[in-house]
Short mmCIF file of C-alpha atoms in Angstrom, two decimals:
data_model
loop_
_atom_site.label_atom_id
_atom_site.label_comp_id
_atom_site.label_asym_id
_atom_site.label_seq_id
_atom_site.Cartn_x
_atom_site.Cartn_y
_atom_site.Cartn_z
CA VAL R 1087 -12.60 19.29 -8.30
CA GLN R 1088 -11.46 16.35 -9.59
CA LEU R 1089 -8.10 14.79 -7.87
CA GLN R 1090 -5.90 11.34 -9.85
CA ALA R 1091 -3.50 9.47 -7.87
CA SER R 1092 -1.11 7.15 -9.04
CA GLY R 1093 2.47 5.48 -8.48
CA GLY R 1094 1.48 2.15 -5.82
CA GLY R 1095 2.56 -0.89 -5.70
CA LEU R 1096 4.24 -3.72 -4.06
CA VAL R 1097 7.65 -2.90 -2.24
CA GLN R 1098 9.76 -4.37 -0.39
CA THR R 1099 10.88 -3.35 3.49
CA GLY R 1100 12.64 -0.97 3.53
CA GLY R 1101 11.78 0.51 0.15
CA SER R 1102 10.38 3.23 -1.28
CA LEU R 1103 8.13 4.47 -3.59
CA ARG R 1104 6.81 8.22 -4.75
CA LEU R 1105 2.41 8.56 -5.20
CA SER R 1106 1.60 11.67 -7.24
CA CYS R 1107 -2.00 13.11 -7.14
CA VAL R 1108 -2.77 15.62 -10.37
CA ALA R 1109 -5.86 17.56 -9.14
CA SER R 1110 -8.32 19.38 -12.01
CA GLY R 1111 -11.03 21.35 -12.24
CA ARG R 1112 -12.00 24.37 -10.18
CA THR R 1113 -8.94 23.86 -8.47
CA SER R 1114 -7.43 28.35 -8.02
CA SER R 1115 -9.69 27.61 -4.33
CA THR R 1116 -8.14 25.00 -3.14
CA TYR R 1117 -6.43 26.15 -0.15
CA ASN R 1118 -4.34 22.73 0.70
CA MET R 1119 -3.85 18.86 -0.75
CA GLY R 1120 -2.39 15.60 1.29
CA TRP R 1121 -3.29 12.44 2.34
CA PHE R 1122 -4.48 9.48 4.04
CA ARG R 1123 -4.34 5.68 3.78
CA GLN R 1124 -6.77 2.89 5.25
CA ALA R 1125 -5.57 -0.37 5.60
CA PRO R 1126 -7.79 -2.97 5.40
CA GLY R 1127 -10.53 -2.79 8.81
CA THR R 1128 -9.05 0.13 9.70
CA GLU R 1129 -10.65 3.81 9.67
CA ARG R 1130 -9.05 6.23 7.22
CA VAL R 1131 -6.43 8.45 8.49
CA PHE R 1132 -4.03 11.12 8.45
CA VAL R 1133 -0.95 11.06 6.41
CA ALA R 1134 0.38 14.29 5.41
CA VAL R 1135 -0.34 17.41 3.26
CA ILE R 1136 1.26 20.07 2.48
CA ASN R 1137 -0.56 23.86 2.32
CA TRP R 1138 -0.45 25.62 -1.74
CA SER R 1139 0.39 29.34 -1.62
CA SER R 1140 2.87 28.52 1.10
CA GLY R 1141 4.58 25.22 0.88
CA ALA R 1142 3.81 24.58 4.67
CA THR R 1143 3.83 21.26 5.66
CA TYR R 1144 2.35 19.28 8.26
CA TYR R 1145 2.72 14.92 9.12
CA SER R 1146 1.40 12.05 10.98
CA ASP R 1147 3.86 11.54 14.00
CA THR R 1148 3.57 7.77 12.51
CA VAL R 1149 5.47 8.47 8.71
CA LYS R 1150 7.14 11.76 9.52
CA GLY R 1151 10.78 11.95 8.60
CA ARG R 1152 10.47 8.69 6.91
CA PHE R 1153 8.38 10.64 4.09
CA THR R 1154 7.88 13.85 2.40
CA ILE R 1155 5.37 15.58 1.08
CA SER R 1156 5.52 18.80 -2.26
CA ARG R 1157 3.87 20.54 -4.79
CA ASP R 1158 4.34 21.82 -8.40
CA SER R 1159 1.47 24.79 -8.42
CA ALA R 1160 1.94 24.95 -11.31
CA LYS R 1161 1.16 21.53 -12.79
CA ASN R 1162 -1.69 21.12 -9.71
CA THR R 1163 0.23 17.14 -8.18
CA VAL R 1164 1.13 17.14 -4.82
CA ASP R 1165 3.85 14.24 -4.85
CA LEU R 1166 4.17 11.36 -2.03
CA GLN R 1167 8.28 9.93 -1.14
CA MET R 1168 7.54 7.19 1.53
CA THR R 1169 10.98 6.36 2.23
CA ASN R 1170 12.06 3.37 5.09
CA LEU R 1171 8.49 1.78 4.13
CA LYS R 1172 7.61 -0.20 6.79
CA SER R 1173 4.88 -3.66 6.92
CA GLU R 1174 2.44 -1.15 8.72
CA ASP R 1175 2.89 1.31 6.30
CA THR R 1176 0.88 -1.15 3.31
CA ALA R 1177 -2.62 0.52 2.65
CA VAL R 1178 -5.36 2.03 -0.15
CA TYR R 1179 -3.18 5.78 0.48
CA TYR R 1180 -6.46 7.70 -0.54
CA CYS R 1181 -4.99 11.89 -1.86
CA ALA R 1182 -7.26 14.07 -0.98
CA ALA R 1183 -7.81 18.23 -0.93
CA ASP R 1184 -9.45 20.99 1.33
CA MET R 1185 -8.62 19.48 4.76
CA VAL R 1186 -9.09 21.16 8.10
CA ILE R 1187 -6.53 20.70 10.96
CA THR R 1188 -8.21 21.16 13.86
CA SER R 1189 -6.38 22.72 16.91
CA ASP R 1190 -5.39 20.13 18.67
CA TYR R 1191 -3.36 18.79 15.54
CA ASP R 1192 -5.69 15.92 14.49
CA VAL R 1193 -6.95 16.23 11.29
CA PRO R 1194 -10.16 14.50 10.80
CA SER R 1195 -10.86 12.25 7.67
CA THR R 1196 -15.09 13.94 7.91
CA SER R 1197 -12.99 17.16 7.02
CA VAL R 1198 -11.46 16.66 3.46
CA ASP R 1199 -14.25 18.44 1.11
CA TYR R 1200 -11.97 15.90 -1.56
CA TRP R 1201 -10.96 12.70 -1.99
CA GLY R 1202 -10.04 10.86 -5.09
CA LYS R 1203 -9.69 7.10 -5.92
CA GLY R 1204 -7.42 5.06 -4.20
CA THR R 1205 -3.91 3.68 -4.45
CA GLN R 1206 -1.96 0.64 -3.04
CA VAL R 1207 0.56 0.00 -1.51
CA THR R 1208 2.06 -2.92 -0.04
CA VAL R 1209 5.13 -2.75 1.84
CA SER R 1210 6.31 -6.82 1.69
CA SER R 1211 8.52 -8.84 4.50
#
């Protein structure tokens, strides 16, 4: 599975931005897709995930209520609509596929099977 992310950029605090990720290759077995982010000097952390068949979603507490993840099964795309952006949202955002949500509701980056190249999101104050 290959993942191609797009849509990053520079936005002011309180603004909005939409990221998109297109999946190609052997996508028939994909069971979920989502996003992680990594700020300079920090680890890559989970942002949001969507179940490919049911559409069920799960978000990190830091973005819940501000970010919305959605999918288009026909186009093999997953979008992340980000609103009310804050400076702490500045990071490189990575599209990911087939990750594990643990029993304590953690989504470790080590559980991800497929990664796309990152796209930079910068929120200026």
